[in-house]
Amino acid sequence: MDAMNNSEAPKEALYTDIKSFFDSAPPLTHGPDISRKLNEFIGRNSVSSGKGNRVVCVTSGGTTVPLEQRCVRYIDNFSSGHRGAASTEYLVKAGYSVIFLYRRGTCQPYCRSLPDNPLLECFESINESNIQVCQSHSEAVRRAISEHHAAVAEGLLLKLPFTTIFEYLQILQLIAISLRSLGPSAMFYLAAAVSDFYVPWESMAEHKIQSGSGPLDMRLVQVPKMLSVLRKEWAPTAFCISFKLETDSKILLEKAGMALKKYGMHAVVANELLTRKEEVVVVTSSGMISVHRDNTQSGADVERPLIELLVERHSAYIEASTI
Ligand code: PAZ
């Protein structure tokens, strides 16, 4: 048998982990339906349809890790989905068609200026058969409905929900493989907070874990790093942006730089938990760029200059790929 060189060994191990993750994951309940929606959406935006739009997959919100197969308890994370929702709005404005892969129940595009409980807070009952929008929310409701409606009606927004890490990675794979046909016009904007550890389906308790049996001793294994396989196998010509979140500013940029190299990303957006809505740093192979929210404008968010910068980089990437 040939000796394995050092770079092959970890790659083989990674592919084995990925295969066993997908082989043992519970199948998607609506897999064929998702594939159909994706094919229609991408077809509507392809060059042959006369449109030839750029298409971006925005991932948003956090994945859960179920602890039981008939899930009562799960591990979750902080992500609100605000970054993904805001970025989607700016990407649509910039002319992209967006596949919004989002965690159920998190922030949605065009709804950011609505209160937490919009149905109850934005509407009032005049009498038994008459409900109307409250004056104080009418502008926000009108804008949310018309902008969302326009994006969907023009075929610029496809929303696909996930809850668990199993659903997220399976749908991401379907999207990536479908976007392959668009070559460099496709972009991935991976802002979701993806679990690092999970309980493999086959070693998970089927029923609710009982509390009477003393301390819970559970083994979580590492979620295989899908970014490199996305870049190398699923959609090798797409423009890929991933995010890196840390709470310790001293290690943030170093970790973002490592992710850039290790996974072959075109850019890594580094952010800190507490300042993530004010500033981010875009790390690329040619340097680092700080991006700030414009505090002189009311309602401005950091996603606006961030998307402007990334769209510019994507344009340069497309141009370089077609030479
Ligand atoms: O969803 P949100 O707006 O509350 O937060 C956005 C974010 C911090 C999850 C995102 O910017 C990010 O860094 N995602 C990747 C997290 C990580 O796995 O490192």
CSV table of C-alpha atoms and ligand atoms in Angstrom, one decimal:
chain,number,residue,atom,x,y,z
A,1,MET,CA,0.0,0.0,0.0
A,2,ASP,CA,1.3,3.5,-0.8
A,3,ALA,CA,2.2,5.7,2.1
A,4,MET,CA,-0.3,8.5,2.6
A,5,ASN,CA,1.2,12.0,2.5
A,6,ASN,CA,0.4,14.5,5.3
A,7,SER,CA,-2.0,16.6,3.3
A,8,GLU,CA,-4.1,13.6,2.2
A,9,ALA,CA,-4.7,12.1,5.6
A,10,PRO,CA,-6.8,14.9,7.1
A,11,LYS,CA,-8.7,15.4,3.9
A,12,GLU,CA,-9.7,11.7,3.7
A,13,ALA,CA,-10.8,11.9,7.4
A,14,LEU,CA,-12.8,15.0,6.7
A,15,TYR,CA,-14.6,13.4,3.7
A,16,THR,CA,-15.3,10.3,5.9
A,17,ASP,CA,-16.8,12.5,8.6
A,18,ILE,CA,-18.9,14.4,6.1
A,19,LYS,CA,-20.2,11.2,4.5
A,20,SER,CA,-21.1,9.7,7.9
A,21,PHE,CA,-22.8,13.0,8.9
A,22,PHE,CA,-25.1,13.0,5.8
A,23,ASP,CA,-25.6,9.2,5.8
A,24,SER,CA,-26.8,9.2,9.4
A,25,ALA,CA,-28.8,12.5,9.3
A,26,PRO,CA,-32.6,12.1,9.4
A,27,PRO,CA,-33.8,12.7,5.8
A,28,LEU,CA,-35.3,16.1,5.0
A,29,THR,CA,-39.1,15.9,5.2
A,30,HIS,CA,-39.6,18.2,2.1
A,31,GLY,CA,-36.4,17.4,0.2
A,32,PRO,CA,-38.0,17.0,-3.3
A,33,ASP,CA,-40.1,20.1,-2.7
A,34,ILE,CA,-37.1,22.2,-1.8
A,35,SER,CA,-35.2,20.9,-4.9
A,36,ARG,CA,-38.1,21.8,-7.1
A,37,LYS,CA,-38.4,25.4,-5.7
A,38,LEU,CA,-34.6,25.8,-6.1
A,39,ASN,CA,-34.6,24.6,-9.7
A,40,GLU,CA,-37.5,26.9,-10.6
A,41,PHE,CA,-35.8,29.9,-8.8
A,42,ILE,CA,-32.5,29.4,-10.4
A,43,GLY,CA,-34.1,28.7,-13.8
A,44,ARG,CA,-36.0,32.0,-13.6
A,45,ASN,CA,-32.7,33.8,-12.9
A,46,SER,CA,-30.5,32.0,-15.4
A,47,VAL,CA,-29.0,33.6,-18.5
A,48,SER,CA,-31.2,31.4,-20.7
A,49,SER,CA,-34.3,32.9,-19.1
A,50,GLY,CA,-33.1,36.3,-20.4
A,51,LYS,CA,-32.5,37.6,-16.8
A,52,GLY,CA,-29.0,36.4,-16.0
A,53,ASN,CA,-29.2,37.8,-12.4
A,54,ARG,CA,-26.5,37.1,-9.9
A,55,VAL,CA,-27.8,34.7,-7.2
A,56,VAL,CA,-26.7,34.7,-3.6
A,57,CYS,CA,-27.4,32.2,-0.9
A,58,VAL,CA,-27.7,34.1,2.4
A,59,THR,CA,-27.7,31.9,5.5
A,60,SER,CA,-29.2,33.4,8.7
A,61,GLY,CA,-29.9,32.5,12.3
A,62,GLY,CA,-28.5,29.7,14.5
A,63,THR,CA,-28.8,25.9,14.0
A,64,THR,CA,-30.1,23.8,16.9
A,65,VAL,CA,-28.6,20.5,18.1
A,66,PRO,CA,-31.3,18.1,19.1
A,67,LEU,CA,-30.6,15.9,22.2
A,68,GLU,CA,-33.3,13.4,21.6
A,69,GLN,CA,-34.7,11.9,18.3
A,70,ARG,CA,-38.2,12.7,19.4
A,71,CYS,CA,-36.9,16.1,20.3
A,72,VAL,CA,-37.9,17.7,23.6
A,73,ARG,CA,-34.6,19.4,24.4
A,74,TYR,CA,-32.0,21.0,22.1
A,75,ILE,CA,-28.8,23.2,22.3
A,76,ASP,CA,-29.3,26.6,20.7
A,77,ASN,CA,-27.3,29.8,20.2
A,78,PHE,CA,-27.8,33.5,20.4
A,79,SER,CA,-28.2,34.4,16.7
A,80,SER,CA,-31.2,36.7,16.0
A,81,GLY,CA,-31.0,36.5,12.2
A,82,HIS,CA,-30.7,40.3,12.0
A,83,ARG,CA,-27.5,40.2,9.9
A,84,GLY,CA,-29.0,37.9,7.3
A,85,ALA,CA,-32.3,39.7,7.1
A,86,ALA,CA,-30.7,43.1,6.7
A,87,SER,CA,-28.1,41.9,4.2
A,88,THR,CA,-30.9,40.2,2.1
A,89,GLU,CA,-32.6,43.6,1.7
A,90,TYR,CA,-29.4,45.3,0.6
A,91,LEU,CA,-28.6,42.5,-1.8
A,92,VAL,CA,-32.0,42.6,-3.5
A,93,LYS,CA,-31.5,46.4,-3.8
A,94,ALA,CA,-28.2,45.7,-5.5
A,95,GLY,CA,-29.9,43.5,-8.1
A,96,TYR,CA,-29.2,40.1,-6.6
A,97,SER,CA,-31.7,37.3,-6.4
A,98,VAL,CA,-31.5,35.9,-2.9
A,99,ILE,CA,-32.0,32.4,-1.5
A,100,PHE,CA,-32.6,33.1,2.1
A,101,LEU,CA,-31.8,30.0,4.2
A,102,TYR,CA,-33.0,31.0,7.6
A,103,ARG,CA,-33.8,29.6,11.1
A,104,ARG,CA,-37.5,29.4,11.7
A,105,GLY,CA,-38.7,32.2,14.0
A,106,THR,CA,-35.7,34.5,13.4
A,107,CYS,CA,-35.7,38.0,11.9
A,108,GLN,CA,-37.1,38.3,8.4
A,109,PRO,CA,-36.2,40.6,5.5
A,110,TYR,CA,-38.4,43.7,5.4
A,111,CYS,CA,-39.8,43.1,8.9
A,112,ARG,CA,-36.9,44.7,10.8
A,113,SER,CA,-38.8,47.9,11.6
A,114,LEU,CA,-41.9,46.1,12.8
A,115,PRO,CA,-42.5,45.5,16.6
A,116,ASP,CA,-41.8,42.0,18.0
A,117,ASN,CA,-45.5,41.0,17.9
A,118,PRO,CA,-46.6,42.8,14.6
A,119,LEU,CA,-50.0,41.2,14.3
A,120,LEU,CA,-51.2,42.3,17.7
A,121,GLU,CA,-49.3,45.6,17.9
A,122,CYS,CA,-49.8,46.9,14.4
A,123,PHE,CA,-53.5,46.3,13.9
A,124,GLU,CA,-56.5,47.3,15.9
A,125,SER,CA,-60.1,46.2,15.8
A,126,ILE,CA,-62.7,48.8,14.9
A,127,ASN,CA,-65.6,46.5,15.4
A,128,GLU,CA,-66.2,42.7,15.1
A,129,SER,CA,-65.8,42.6,11.3
A,130,ASN,CA,-63.3,45.4,10.8
A,131,ILE,CA,-59.6,45.4,11.5
A,132,GLN,CA,-57.2,48.2,10.5
A,133,VAL,CA,-53.6,49.1,10.7
A,134,CYS,CA,-52.8,51.4,13.7
A,135,GLN,CA,-51.8,54.9,12.6
A,136,SER,CA,-48.4,54.8,14.4
A,137,HIS,CA,-47.3,51.7,12.5
A,138,SER,CA,-49.0,52.3,9.1
A,139,GLU,CA,-45.8,53.5,7.3
A,140,ALA,CA,-43.7,50.5,8.5
A,141,VAL,CA,-46.4,48.0,7.7
A,142,ARG,CA,-47.0,49.5,4.3
A,143,ARG,CA,-43.3,49.4,3.5
A,144,ALA,CA,-42.7,45.9,4.8
A,145,ILE,CA,-45.7,44.5,2.8
A,146,SER,CA,-44.9,46.3,-0.5
A,147,GLU,CA,-41.2,45.7,-0.5
A,148,HIS,CA,-41.5,42.0,0.5
A,149,HIS,CA,-44.3,41.5,-2.1
A,150,ALA,CA,-42.3,43.1,-4.8
A,151,ALA,CA,-39.2,41.0,-4.1
A,152,VAL,CA,-41.2,37.7,-4.1
A,153,ALA,CA,-43.4,38.7,-7.1
A,154,GLU,CA,-40.3,39.6,-9.2
A,155,GLY,CA,-38.8,36.2,-8.3
A,156,LEU,CA,-35.9,37.8,-6.4
A,157,LEU,CA,-36.5,36.1,-3.0
A,158,LEU,CA,-36.8,32.4,-2.1
A,159,LYS,CA,-37.1,31.7,1.6
A,160,LEU,CA,-36.1,28.2,2.9
A,161,PRO,CA,-36.4,27.6,6.6
A,162,PHE,CA,-34.4,25.2,8.8
A,163,THR,CA,-34.2,24.4,12.5
A,164,THR,CA,-31.6,21.7,13.2
A,165,ILE,CA,-28.0,21.4,12.1
A,166,PHE,CA,-29.1,18.3,10.1
A,167,GLU,CA,-31.6,20.3,8.1
A,168,TYR,CA,-29.3,23.3,7.6
A,169,LEU,CA,-26.4,21.3,6.1
A,170,GLN,CA,-28.6,19.2,3.9
A,171,ILE,CA,-30.4,22.2,2.5
A,172,LEU,CA,-27.1,24.1,2.1
A,173,GLN,CA,-25.7,21.2,0.0
A,174,LEU,CA,-28.8,21.1,-2.2
A,175,ILE,CA,-28.5,24.9,-2.8
A,176,ALA,CA,-24.8,24.7,-3.5
A,177,ILE,CA,-25.1,21.9,-6.0
A,178,SER,CA,-28.0,23.8,-7.7
A,179,LEU,CA,-26.0,27.0,-7.9
A,180,ARG,CA,-23.1,25.3,-9.5
A,181,SER,CA,-24.6,26.0,-13.0
A,182,LEU,CA,-24.3,29.8,-12.4
A,183,GLY,CA,-20.5,29.6,-12.0
A,184,PRO,CA,-18.9,32.8,-10.7
A,185,SER,CA,-22.3,34.7,-10.7
A,186,ALA,CA,-23.3,32.7,-7.6
A,187,MET,CA,-22.4,34.0,-4.2
A,188,PHE,CA,-22.5,32.4,-0.7
A,189,TYR,CA,-22.9,34.8,2.2
A,190,LEU,CA,-22.7,32.5,5.2
A,191,ALA,CA,-23.9,34.5,8.2
A,192,ALA,CA,-25.7,31.7,10.1
A,193,ALA,CA,-24.3,30.7,13.4
A,194,VAL,CA,-23.7,27.0,12.8
A,195,SER,CA,-23.3,24.6,15.7
A,196,ASP,CA,-19.7,23.3,16.2
A,197,PHE,CA,-20.8,20.1,18.1
A,198,TYR,CA,-23.7,17.7,17.7
A,199,VAL,CA,-25.0,14.4,18.8
A,200,PRO,CA,-24.9,11.9,15.9
A,201,TRP,CA,-28.4,10.7,15.1
A,202,GLU,CA,-27.6,7.0,15.7
A,203,SER,CA,-26.2,7.6,19.2
A,204,MET,CA,-29.0,9.9,20.2
A,205,ALA,CA,-31.7,8.8,22.7
A,206,GLU,CA,-35.0,8.1,21.0
A,207,HIS,CA,-37.2,9.3,23.8
A,208,LYS,CA,-37.1,12.2,26.3
A,209,ILE,CA,-34.0,11.8,28.5
A,210,GLN,CA,-35.1,11.1,32.0
A,211,SER,CA,-34.0,13.3,34.8
A,212,GLY,CA,-34.0,10.7,37.6
A,213,SER,CA,-30.8,9.0,36.5
A,214,GLY,CA,-28.3,11.5,37.9
A,215,PRO,CA,-26.0,13.9,36.0
A,216,LEU,CA,-26.3,13.8,32.2
A,217,ASP,CA,-23.3,12.4,30.5
A,218,MET,CA,-23.5,13.0,26.8
A,219,ARG,CA,-20.8,13.0,24.1
A,220,LEU,CA,-21.0,15.7,21.4
A,221,VAL,CA,-18.9,15.2,18.4
A,222,GLN,CA,-17.5,17.9,16.1
A,223,VAL,CA,-19.7,19.0,13.2
A,224,PRO,CA,-17.5,18.3,10.1
A,225,LYS,CA,-16.2,21.5,8.5
A,226,MET,CA,-18.4,21.8,5.4
A,227,LEU,CA,-16.9,25.1,4.2
A,228,SER,CA,-14.0,23.5,2.5
A,229,VAL,CA,-16.2,20.9,0.8
A,230,LEU,CA,-18.6,23.7,-0.3
A,231,ARG,CA,-15.7,25.6,-1.9
A,232,LYS,CA,-13.9,22.6,-3.4
A,233,GLU,CA,-16.7,20.2,-4.4
A,234,TRP,CA,-20.2,21.6,-4.2
A,235,ALA,CA,-19.8,25.0,-5.8
A,236,PRO,CA,-16.1,25.4,-6.8
A,237,THR,CA,-16.6,28.6,-8.9
A,238,ALA,CA,-18.9,30.5,-6.6
A,239,PHE,CA,-17.8,33.6,-4.7
A,240,CYS,CA,-17.8,32.6,-1.0
A,241,ILE,CA,-18.0,34.8,2.1
A,242,SER,CA,-18.0,33.3,5.6
A,243,PHE,CA,-18.4,34.9,9.0
A,244,LYS,CA,-16.3,34.6,12.1
A,245,LEU,CA,-17.7,35.6,15.5
A,246,GLU,CA,-15.6,35.8,18.6
A,247,THR,CA,-16.1,37.3,22.1
A,248,ASP,CA,-12.4,37.9,22.6
A,249,SER,CA,-11.1,40.7,20.3
A,250,LYS,CA,-7.5,39.5,20.7
A,251,ILE,CA,-8.1,36.3,18.7
A,252,LEU,CA,-10.8,37.5,16.3
A,253,LEU,CA,-8.7,38.7,13.3
A,254,GLU,CA,-6.2,35.8,13.6
A,255,LYS,CA,-9.0,33.3,13.6
A,256,ALA,CA,-10.7,35.0,10.6
A,257,GLY,CA,-7.3,34.9,8.7
A,258,MET,CA,-7.0,31.2,9.5
A,259,ALA,CA,-10.5,30.5,8.2
A,260,LEU,CA,-9.8,32.4,5.0
A,261,LYS,CA,-6.8,30.2,4.2
A,262,LYS,CA,-8.1,26.9,5.6
A,263,TYR,CA,-11.4,27.0,3.8
A,264,GLY,CA,-10.3,28.9,0.7
A,265,MET,CA,-12.9,31.7,1.3
A,266,HIS,CA,-12.8,34.8,-0.9
A,267,ALA,CA,-13.6,36.9,2.2
A,268,VAL,CA,-14.2,36.3,5.9
A,269,VAL,CA,-16.3,38.9,7.8
A,270,ALA,CA,-14.9,39.1,11.4
A,271,ASN,CA,-17.2,40.4,14.1
A,272,GLU,CA,-17.4,40.6,17.9
A,273,LEU,CA,-20.5,39.7,19.8
A,274,LEU,CA,-21.0,43.0,21.5
A,275,THR,CA,-20.1,45.3,18.6
A,276,ARG,CA,-21.5,43.3,15.7
A,277,LYS,CA,-24.1,45.8,14.8
A,278,GLU,CA,-21.6,48.7,14.7
A,279,GLU,CA,-18.6,47.3,12.9
A,280,VAL,CA,-17.1,44.4,11.1
A,281,VAL,CA,-13.7,43.7,9.5
A,282,VAL,CA,-13.6,42.1,6.1
A,283,VAL,CA,-10.6,39.9,5.8
A,284,THR,CA,-9.3,39.0,2.3
A,285,SER,CA,-6.0,37.7,0.9
A,286,SER,CA,-5.1,41.3,0.0
A,287,GLY,CA,-5.8,42.8,3.4
A,288,MET,CA,-8.3,43.9,6.0
A,289,ILE,CA,-11.0,46.5,5.7
A,290,SER,CA,-12.9,47.9,8.6
A,291,VAL,CA,-16.6,48.6,7.9
A,292,HIS,CA,-18.6,50.8,10.2
A,293,ARG,CA,-22.2,51.8,10.5
A,294,ASP,CA,-22.8,55.4,9.5
A,295,ASN,CA,-24.0,57.0,12.7
A,296,THR,CA,-24.9,60.2,11.0
A,297,GLN,CA,-27.8,58.6,9.3
A,298,SER,CA,-30.8,57.5,11.2
A,299,GLY,CA,-31.7,53.8,10.8
A,300,ALA,CA,-28.4,53.1,9.0
A,301,ASP,CA,-26.9,49.7,9.6
A,302,VAL,CA,-23.5,48.2,9.0
A,303,GLU,CA,-24.9,45.8,6.4
A,304,ARG,CA,-25.3,48.7,3.9
A,305,PRO,CA,-21.6,49.5,3.5
A,306,LEU,CA,-20.7,45.9,4.0
A,307,ILE,CA,-22.9,44.7,1.1
A,308,GLU,CA,-21.6,47.6,-1.1
A,309,LEU,CA,-18.0,46.4,-0.5
A,310,LEU,CA,-18.8,42.7,-1.1
A,311,VAL,CA,-20.8,43.4,-4.3
A,312,GLU,CA,-17.8,45.4,-5.6
A,313,ARG,CA,-15.5,42.4,-4.8
A,314,HIS,CA,-17.9,40.0,-6.4
A,315,SER,CA,-18.0,42.1,-9.6
A,316,ALA,CA,-14.2,42.1,-9.7
A,317,TYR,CA,-14.2,38.3,-9.2
A,318,ILE,CA,-16.7,37.8,-12.0
A,319,GLU,CA,-14.7,40.0,-14.3
A,320,ALA,CA,-11.4,38.1,-13.5
A,321,SER,CA,-13.2,34.8,-14.0
A,322,THR,CA,-14.4,35.7,-17.5
A,323,ILE,CA,-11.0,36.8,-18.9
B,1,PAZ,O1,-27.9,36.8,13.7
B,1,PAZ,P1,-27.3,38.1,14.4
B,1,PAZ,O2,-27.5,39.3,13.6
B,1,PAZ,O3,-27.8,38.2,15.8
B,1,PAZ,O4,-25.7,37.9,14.5
B,1,PAZ,C1,-25.0,37.7,13.3
B,1,PAZ,C2,-23.8,36.7,13.5
B,1,PAZ,C3,-22.9,37.2,14.7
B,1,PAZ,C4,-24.3,35.3,13.9
B,1,PAZ,C5,-23.0,36.7,12.2
B,1,PAZ,O5,-22.5,38.0,11.9
B,1,PAZ,C6,-21.8,35.7,12.3
B,1,PAZ,O6,-20.7,36.0,12.7
B,1,PAZ,N1,-22.0,34.4,12.0
B,1,PAZ,C7,-21.0,33.4,12.1
B,1,PAZ,C8,-20.8,32.9,13.5
B,1,PAZ,C9,-19.7,31.9,13.7
B,1,PAZ,O7,-20.0,30.8,13.5
B,1,PAZ,O8,-18.6,32.3,14.0
